[in-house]
mmCIF file of C-alpha atoms in Angstrom:
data_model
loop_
_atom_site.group_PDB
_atom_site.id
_atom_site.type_symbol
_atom_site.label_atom_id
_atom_site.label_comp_id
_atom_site.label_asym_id
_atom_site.label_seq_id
_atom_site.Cartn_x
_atom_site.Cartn_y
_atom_site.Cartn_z
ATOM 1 C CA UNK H 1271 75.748 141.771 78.116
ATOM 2 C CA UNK H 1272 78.458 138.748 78.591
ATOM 3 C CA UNK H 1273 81.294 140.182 76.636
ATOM 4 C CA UNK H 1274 83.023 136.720 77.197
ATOM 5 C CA UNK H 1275 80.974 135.264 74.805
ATOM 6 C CA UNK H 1276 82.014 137.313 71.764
ATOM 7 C CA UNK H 1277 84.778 135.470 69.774
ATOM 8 C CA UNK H 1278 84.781 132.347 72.000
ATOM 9 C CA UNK H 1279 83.188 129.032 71.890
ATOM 10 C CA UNK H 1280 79.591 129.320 72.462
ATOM 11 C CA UNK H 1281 78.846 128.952 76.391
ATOM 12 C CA UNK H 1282 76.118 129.591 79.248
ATOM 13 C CA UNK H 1283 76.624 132.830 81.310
ATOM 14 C CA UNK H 1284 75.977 133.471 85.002
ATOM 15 C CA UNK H 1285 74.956 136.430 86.377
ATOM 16 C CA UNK H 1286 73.975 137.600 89.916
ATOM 17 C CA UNK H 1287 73.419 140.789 89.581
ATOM 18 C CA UNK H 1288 72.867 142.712 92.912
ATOM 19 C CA UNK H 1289 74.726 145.448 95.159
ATOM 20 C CA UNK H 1290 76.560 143.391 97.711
ATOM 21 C CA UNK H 1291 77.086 139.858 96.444
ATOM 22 C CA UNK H 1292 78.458 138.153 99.413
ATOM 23 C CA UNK H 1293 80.914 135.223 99.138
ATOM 24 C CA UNK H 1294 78.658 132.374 100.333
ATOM 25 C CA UNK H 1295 76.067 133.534 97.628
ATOM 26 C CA UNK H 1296 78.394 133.518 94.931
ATOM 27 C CA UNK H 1297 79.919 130.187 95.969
ATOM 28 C CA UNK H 1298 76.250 128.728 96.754
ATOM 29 C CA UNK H 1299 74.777 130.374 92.878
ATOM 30 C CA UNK H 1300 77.656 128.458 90.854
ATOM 31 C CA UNK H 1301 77.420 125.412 92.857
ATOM 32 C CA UNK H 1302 73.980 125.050 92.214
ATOM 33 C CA UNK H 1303 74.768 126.086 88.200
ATOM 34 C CA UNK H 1304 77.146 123.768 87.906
ATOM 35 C CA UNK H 1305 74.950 120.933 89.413
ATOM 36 C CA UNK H 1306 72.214 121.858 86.835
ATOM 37 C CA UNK H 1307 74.897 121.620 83.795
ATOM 38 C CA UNK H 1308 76.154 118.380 84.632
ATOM 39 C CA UNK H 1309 73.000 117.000 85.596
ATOM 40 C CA UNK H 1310 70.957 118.007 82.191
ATOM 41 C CA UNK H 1311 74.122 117.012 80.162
ATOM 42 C CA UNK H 1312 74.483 113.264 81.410
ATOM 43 C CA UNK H 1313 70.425 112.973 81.198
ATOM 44 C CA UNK H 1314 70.874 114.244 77.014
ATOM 45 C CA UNK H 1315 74.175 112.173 76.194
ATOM 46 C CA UNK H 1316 73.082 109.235 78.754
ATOM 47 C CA UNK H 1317 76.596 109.402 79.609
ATOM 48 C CA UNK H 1318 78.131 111.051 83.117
ATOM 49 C CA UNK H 1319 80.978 113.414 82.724
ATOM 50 C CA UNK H 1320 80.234 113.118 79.097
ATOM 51 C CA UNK H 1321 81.500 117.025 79.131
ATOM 52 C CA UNK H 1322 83.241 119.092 80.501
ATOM 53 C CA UNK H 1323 82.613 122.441 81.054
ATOM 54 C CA UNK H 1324 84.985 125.230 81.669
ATOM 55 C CA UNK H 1325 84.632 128.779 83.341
ATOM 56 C CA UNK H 1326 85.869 131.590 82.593
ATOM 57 C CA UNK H 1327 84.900 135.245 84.968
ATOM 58 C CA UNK H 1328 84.455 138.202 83.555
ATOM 59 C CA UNK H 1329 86.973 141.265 84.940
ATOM 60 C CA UNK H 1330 84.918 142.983 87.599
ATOM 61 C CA UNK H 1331 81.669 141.512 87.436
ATOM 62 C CA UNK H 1332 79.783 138.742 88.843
ATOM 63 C CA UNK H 1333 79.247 137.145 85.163
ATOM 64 C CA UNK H 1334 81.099 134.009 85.073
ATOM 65 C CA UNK H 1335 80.495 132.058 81.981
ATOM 66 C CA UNK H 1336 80.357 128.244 81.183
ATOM 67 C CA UNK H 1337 81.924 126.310 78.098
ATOM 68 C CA UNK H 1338 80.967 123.019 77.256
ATOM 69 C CA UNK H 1339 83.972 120.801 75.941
ATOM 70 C CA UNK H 1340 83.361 117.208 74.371
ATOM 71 C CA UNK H 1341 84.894 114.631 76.972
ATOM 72 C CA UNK H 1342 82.409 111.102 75.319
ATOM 73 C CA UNK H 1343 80.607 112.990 73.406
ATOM 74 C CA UNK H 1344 79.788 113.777 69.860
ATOM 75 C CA UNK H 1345 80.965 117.973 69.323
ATOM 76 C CA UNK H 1346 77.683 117.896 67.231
ATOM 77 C CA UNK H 1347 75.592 117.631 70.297
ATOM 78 C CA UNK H 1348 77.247 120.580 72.709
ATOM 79 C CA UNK H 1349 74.853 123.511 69.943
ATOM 80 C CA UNK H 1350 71.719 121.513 71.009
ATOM 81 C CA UNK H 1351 73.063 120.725 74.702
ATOM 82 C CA UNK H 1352 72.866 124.669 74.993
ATOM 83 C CA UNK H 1353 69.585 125.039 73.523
ATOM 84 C CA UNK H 1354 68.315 122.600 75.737
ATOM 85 C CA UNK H 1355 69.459 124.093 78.745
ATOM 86 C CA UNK H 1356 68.625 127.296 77.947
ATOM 87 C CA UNK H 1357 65.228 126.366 76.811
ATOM 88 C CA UNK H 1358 64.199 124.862 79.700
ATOM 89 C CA UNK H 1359 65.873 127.696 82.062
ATOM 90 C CA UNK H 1360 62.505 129.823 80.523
ATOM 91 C CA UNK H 1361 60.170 126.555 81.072
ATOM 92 C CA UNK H 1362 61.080 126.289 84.493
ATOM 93 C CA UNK H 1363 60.278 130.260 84.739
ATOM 94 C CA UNK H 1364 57.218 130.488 82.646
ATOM 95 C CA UNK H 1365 55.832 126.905 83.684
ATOM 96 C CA UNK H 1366 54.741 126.096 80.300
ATOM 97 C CA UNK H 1367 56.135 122.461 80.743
ATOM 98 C CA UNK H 1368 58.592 120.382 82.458
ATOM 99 C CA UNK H 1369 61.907 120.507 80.486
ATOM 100 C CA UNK H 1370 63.161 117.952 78.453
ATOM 101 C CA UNK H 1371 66.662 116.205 80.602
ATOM 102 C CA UNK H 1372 65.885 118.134 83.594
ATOM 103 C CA UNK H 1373 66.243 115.744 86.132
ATOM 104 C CA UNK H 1374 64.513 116.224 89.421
ATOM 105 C CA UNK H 1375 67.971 117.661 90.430
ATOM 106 C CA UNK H 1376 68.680 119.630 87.721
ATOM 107 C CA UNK H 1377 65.233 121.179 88.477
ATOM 108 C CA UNK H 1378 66.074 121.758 92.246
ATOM 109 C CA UNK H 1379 69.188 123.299 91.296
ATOM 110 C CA UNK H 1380 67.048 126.041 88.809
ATOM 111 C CA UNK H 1381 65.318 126.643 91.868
ATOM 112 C CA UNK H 1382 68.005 127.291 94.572
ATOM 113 C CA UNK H 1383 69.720 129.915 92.054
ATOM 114 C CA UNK H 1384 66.111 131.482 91.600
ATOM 115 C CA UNK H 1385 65.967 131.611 95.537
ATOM 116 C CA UNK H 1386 69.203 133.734 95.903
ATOM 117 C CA UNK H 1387 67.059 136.765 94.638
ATOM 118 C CA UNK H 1388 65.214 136.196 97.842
ATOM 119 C CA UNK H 1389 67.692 136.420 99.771
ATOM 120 C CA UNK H 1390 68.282 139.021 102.503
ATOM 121 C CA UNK H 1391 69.510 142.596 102.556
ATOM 122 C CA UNK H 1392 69.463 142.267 98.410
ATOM 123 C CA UNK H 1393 72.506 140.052 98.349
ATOM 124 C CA UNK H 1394 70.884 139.315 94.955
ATOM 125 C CA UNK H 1395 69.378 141.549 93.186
ATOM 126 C CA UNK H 1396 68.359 139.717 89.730
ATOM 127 C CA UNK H 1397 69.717 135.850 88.454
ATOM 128 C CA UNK H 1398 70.332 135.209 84.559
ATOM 129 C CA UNK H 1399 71.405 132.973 82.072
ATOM 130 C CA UNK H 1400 72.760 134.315 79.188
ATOM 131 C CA UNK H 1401 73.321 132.693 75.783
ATOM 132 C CA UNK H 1402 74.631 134.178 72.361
ATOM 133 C CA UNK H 1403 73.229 137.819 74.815
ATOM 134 C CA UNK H 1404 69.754 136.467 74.676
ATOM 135 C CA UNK H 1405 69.092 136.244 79.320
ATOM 136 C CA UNK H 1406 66.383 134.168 81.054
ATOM 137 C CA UNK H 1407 65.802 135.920 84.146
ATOM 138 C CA UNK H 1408 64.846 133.184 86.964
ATOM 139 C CA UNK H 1409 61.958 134.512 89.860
ATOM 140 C CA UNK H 1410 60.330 133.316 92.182
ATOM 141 C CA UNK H 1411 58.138 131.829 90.081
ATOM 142 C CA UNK H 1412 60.859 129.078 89.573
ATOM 143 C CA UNK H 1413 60.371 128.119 92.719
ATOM 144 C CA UNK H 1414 56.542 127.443 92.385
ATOM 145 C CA UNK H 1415 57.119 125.790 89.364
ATOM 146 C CA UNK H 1416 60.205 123.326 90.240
ATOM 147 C CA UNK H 1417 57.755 122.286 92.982
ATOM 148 C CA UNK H 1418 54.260 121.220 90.434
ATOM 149 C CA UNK H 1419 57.252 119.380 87.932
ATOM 150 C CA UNK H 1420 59.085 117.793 90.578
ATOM 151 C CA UNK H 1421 57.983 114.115 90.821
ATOM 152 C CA UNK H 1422 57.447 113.997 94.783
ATOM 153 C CA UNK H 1423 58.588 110.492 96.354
ATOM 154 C CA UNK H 1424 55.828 110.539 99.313
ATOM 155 C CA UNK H 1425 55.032 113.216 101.757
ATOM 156 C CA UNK H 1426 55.201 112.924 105.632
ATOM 157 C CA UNK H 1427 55.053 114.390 108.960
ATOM 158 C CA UNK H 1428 58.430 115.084 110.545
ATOM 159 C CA UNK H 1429 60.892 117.584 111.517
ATOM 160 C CA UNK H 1430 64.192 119.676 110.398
ATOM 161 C CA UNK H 1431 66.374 122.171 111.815
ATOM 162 C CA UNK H 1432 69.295 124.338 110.412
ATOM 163 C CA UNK H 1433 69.877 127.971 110.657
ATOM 164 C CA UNK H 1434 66.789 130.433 109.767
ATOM 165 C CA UNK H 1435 68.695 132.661 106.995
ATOM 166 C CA UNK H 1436 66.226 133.970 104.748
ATOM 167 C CA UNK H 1437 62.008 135.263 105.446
ATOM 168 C CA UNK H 1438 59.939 136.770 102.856
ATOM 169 C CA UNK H 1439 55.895 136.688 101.896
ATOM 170 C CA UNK H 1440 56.928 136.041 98.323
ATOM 171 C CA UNK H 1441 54.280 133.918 96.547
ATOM 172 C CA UNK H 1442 53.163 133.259 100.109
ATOM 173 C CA UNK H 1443 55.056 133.367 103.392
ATOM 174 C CA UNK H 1444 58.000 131.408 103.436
ATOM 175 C CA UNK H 1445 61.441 131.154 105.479
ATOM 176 C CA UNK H 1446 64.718 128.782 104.184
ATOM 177 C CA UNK H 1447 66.614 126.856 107.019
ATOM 178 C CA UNK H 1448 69.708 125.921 105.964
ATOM 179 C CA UNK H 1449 70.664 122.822 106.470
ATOM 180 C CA UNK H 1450 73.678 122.416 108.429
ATOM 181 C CA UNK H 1451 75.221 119.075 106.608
ATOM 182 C CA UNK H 1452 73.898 119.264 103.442
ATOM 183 C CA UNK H 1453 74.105 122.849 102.989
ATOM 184 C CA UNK H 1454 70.888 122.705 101.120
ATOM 185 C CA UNK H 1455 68.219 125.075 101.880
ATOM 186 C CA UNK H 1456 64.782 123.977 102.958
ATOM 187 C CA UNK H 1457 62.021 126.101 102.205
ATOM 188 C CA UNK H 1458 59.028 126.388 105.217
ATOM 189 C CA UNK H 1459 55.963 127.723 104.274
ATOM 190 C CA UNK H 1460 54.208 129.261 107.489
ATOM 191 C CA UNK H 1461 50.970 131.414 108.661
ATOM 192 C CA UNK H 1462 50.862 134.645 109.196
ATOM 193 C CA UNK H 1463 50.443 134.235 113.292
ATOM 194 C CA UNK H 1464 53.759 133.070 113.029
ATOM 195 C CA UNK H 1465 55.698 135.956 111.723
ATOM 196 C CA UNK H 1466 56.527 137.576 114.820
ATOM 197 C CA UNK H 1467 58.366 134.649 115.836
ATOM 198 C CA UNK H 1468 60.211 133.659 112.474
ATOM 199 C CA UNK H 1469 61.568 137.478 112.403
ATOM 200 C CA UNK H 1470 62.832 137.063 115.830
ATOM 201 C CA UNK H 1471 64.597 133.986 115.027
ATOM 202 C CA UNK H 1472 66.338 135.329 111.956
ATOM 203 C CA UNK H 1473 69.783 134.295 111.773
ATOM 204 C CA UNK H 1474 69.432 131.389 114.492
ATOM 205 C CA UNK H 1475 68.959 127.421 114.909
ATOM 206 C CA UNK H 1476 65.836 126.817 114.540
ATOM 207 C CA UNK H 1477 63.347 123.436 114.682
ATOM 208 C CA UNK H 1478 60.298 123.118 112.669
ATOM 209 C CA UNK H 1479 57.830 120.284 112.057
ATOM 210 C CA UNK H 1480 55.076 119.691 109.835
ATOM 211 C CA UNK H 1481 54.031 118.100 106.758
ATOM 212 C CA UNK H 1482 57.148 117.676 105.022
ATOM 213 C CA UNK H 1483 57.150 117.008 100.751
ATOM 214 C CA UNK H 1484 59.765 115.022 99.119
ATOM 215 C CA UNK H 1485 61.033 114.980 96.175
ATOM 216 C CA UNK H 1486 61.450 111.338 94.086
ATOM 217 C CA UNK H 1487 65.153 111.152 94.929
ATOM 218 C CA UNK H 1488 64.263 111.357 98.720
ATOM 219 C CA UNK H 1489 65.254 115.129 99.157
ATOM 220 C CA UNK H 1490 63.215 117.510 101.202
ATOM 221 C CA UNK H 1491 61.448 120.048 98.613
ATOM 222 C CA UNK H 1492 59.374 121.587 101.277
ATOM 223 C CA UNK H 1493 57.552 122.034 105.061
ATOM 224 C CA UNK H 1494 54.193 123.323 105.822
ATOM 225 C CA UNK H 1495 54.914 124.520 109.357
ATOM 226 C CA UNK H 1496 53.227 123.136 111.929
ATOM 227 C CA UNK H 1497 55.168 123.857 114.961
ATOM 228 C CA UNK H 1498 58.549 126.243 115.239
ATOM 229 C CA UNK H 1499 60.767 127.154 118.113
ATOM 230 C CA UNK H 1500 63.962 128.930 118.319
ATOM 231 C CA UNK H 1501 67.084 127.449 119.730
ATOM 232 C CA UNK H 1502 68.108 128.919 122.762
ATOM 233 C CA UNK H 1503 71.729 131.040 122.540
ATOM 234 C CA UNK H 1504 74.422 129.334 124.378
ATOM 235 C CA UNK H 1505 74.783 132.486 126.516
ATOM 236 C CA UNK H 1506 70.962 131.871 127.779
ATOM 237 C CA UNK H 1507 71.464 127.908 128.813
ATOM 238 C CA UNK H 1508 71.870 127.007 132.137
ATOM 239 C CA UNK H 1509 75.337 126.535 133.748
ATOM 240 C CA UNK H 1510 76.990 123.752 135.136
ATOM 241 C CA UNK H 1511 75.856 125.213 139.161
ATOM 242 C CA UNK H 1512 72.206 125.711 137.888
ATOM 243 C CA UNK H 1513 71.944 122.357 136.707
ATOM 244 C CA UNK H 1514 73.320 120.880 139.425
ATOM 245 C CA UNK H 1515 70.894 122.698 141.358
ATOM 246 C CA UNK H 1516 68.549 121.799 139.475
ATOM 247 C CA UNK H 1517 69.098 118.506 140.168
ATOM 248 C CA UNK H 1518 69.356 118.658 143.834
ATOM 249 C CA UNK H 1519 72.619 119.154 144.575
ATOM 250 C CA UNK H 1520 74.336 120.764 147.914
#
């Protein structure tokens, strides 16, 4: 239960619950909270930066909480901005609709923190929002459902690469490349043949290519894998002598 909340301004609570949250999870789960907060606020007030929102973490937890502050805004609105968000934290879960001011963002953002849980060695455990110590636990689920609201731009065959950091047969089987300048994570759907391969490549750079889906602002939602392959280590390519062996040198 978010103890922060008691005899404070109302707010939105964090948690990611799990035995071994590592400091790139953490860092990647608020990032991705804070995205959805400011993008669901300036879509309701039709302002940006129209508030501000201030954190506060609890003392030996991985709760951190969220309170909304009036910046060009009316105070009136930050009760129903909460709602809102909160509301449609349990749409995006259940699927019963697409939430109201959840941009295509915010949604993507609902369903990188539900993808955390997914992540390996239990890193993450469980992901909720709290408000007024009601939760809305986020699943995989999420994921599937960000990806029937999501207004997809086009979809088209091409290619991506990053660093394979995540496998799991989840709602079907999947891996997530991270993206090395975005620092986004892509999720790959792939058969079964496959999963020799995608095991052994945990962990490295990898290139896939396939039908890729896009979202309307032009992101990458998702691959169906057509073709992978594994990066070769640096230890494993060819020296400067072998290559210029290779190419016929004396």
């Amino acid at each position: 239960m978010p103890d922060a909340d008691r005899g404070k301004p109302r707010s939105l609570t964090l948690e990611l619950d799990g035995r071994r949250v590592t400091a790139d999870a953490f860092s990647r789960g608020i990032r991705a909270f804070s995205t959805l907060l400011n993008e669901v606020s300036t879509e309701f007030t039709g302002q940006a930066k129209s508030v501000d929102w201030t954190v506060s973490l609890q003392t030996r937890s991985t709760m951190i909480s969220f309170s909304p502050e009036p910046a060009a805004v009316n105070a009136g609105k930050i009760a129903r901005l909460l709602n809102i968000i909160h509301d449609g934290i349990e749409s995006v879960e259940t699927g019963s609709m697409r939430p109201p001011h959840f941009s295509d963002q915010a949604l993507q953002s609902a369903r990188e923190l539900a993808e955390l849980v997914s992540n390996v060695a239990g890193e993450v455990d469980a992901v909720r929002v709290w408000k007024d110590n009601h939760p809305h636990t986020l699943t995989m689920r999420t994921v599937k459902h960000v990806d029937s609201f999501s207004s997809r731009g086009s979809q088209d065959w091409g290619s991506v690469e990053g660093r394979l950091c995540m496998v799991s047969e989840l709602g079907g089987f999947h891996f997530i490349v991270m993206d090395p300048l975005t620092y986004k994570p892509v999720r790959c759907r792939f058969p079964e043949s496959l999963l020799g391969q995608v095991i052994r490549a945990f962990g490295k750079r990898v290139f896939v290519s396939g039908m890729i889906q896009y979202l309307g602002n032009g992101e990458i939602a998702s691959v169906d894998v057509d073709e992978f392959r594994r990066f070769p280590n640096s230890k494993d390519l060819p020296g400067f002598l072998e290559i210029y062996g290779i190419l016929g040198g004396s």
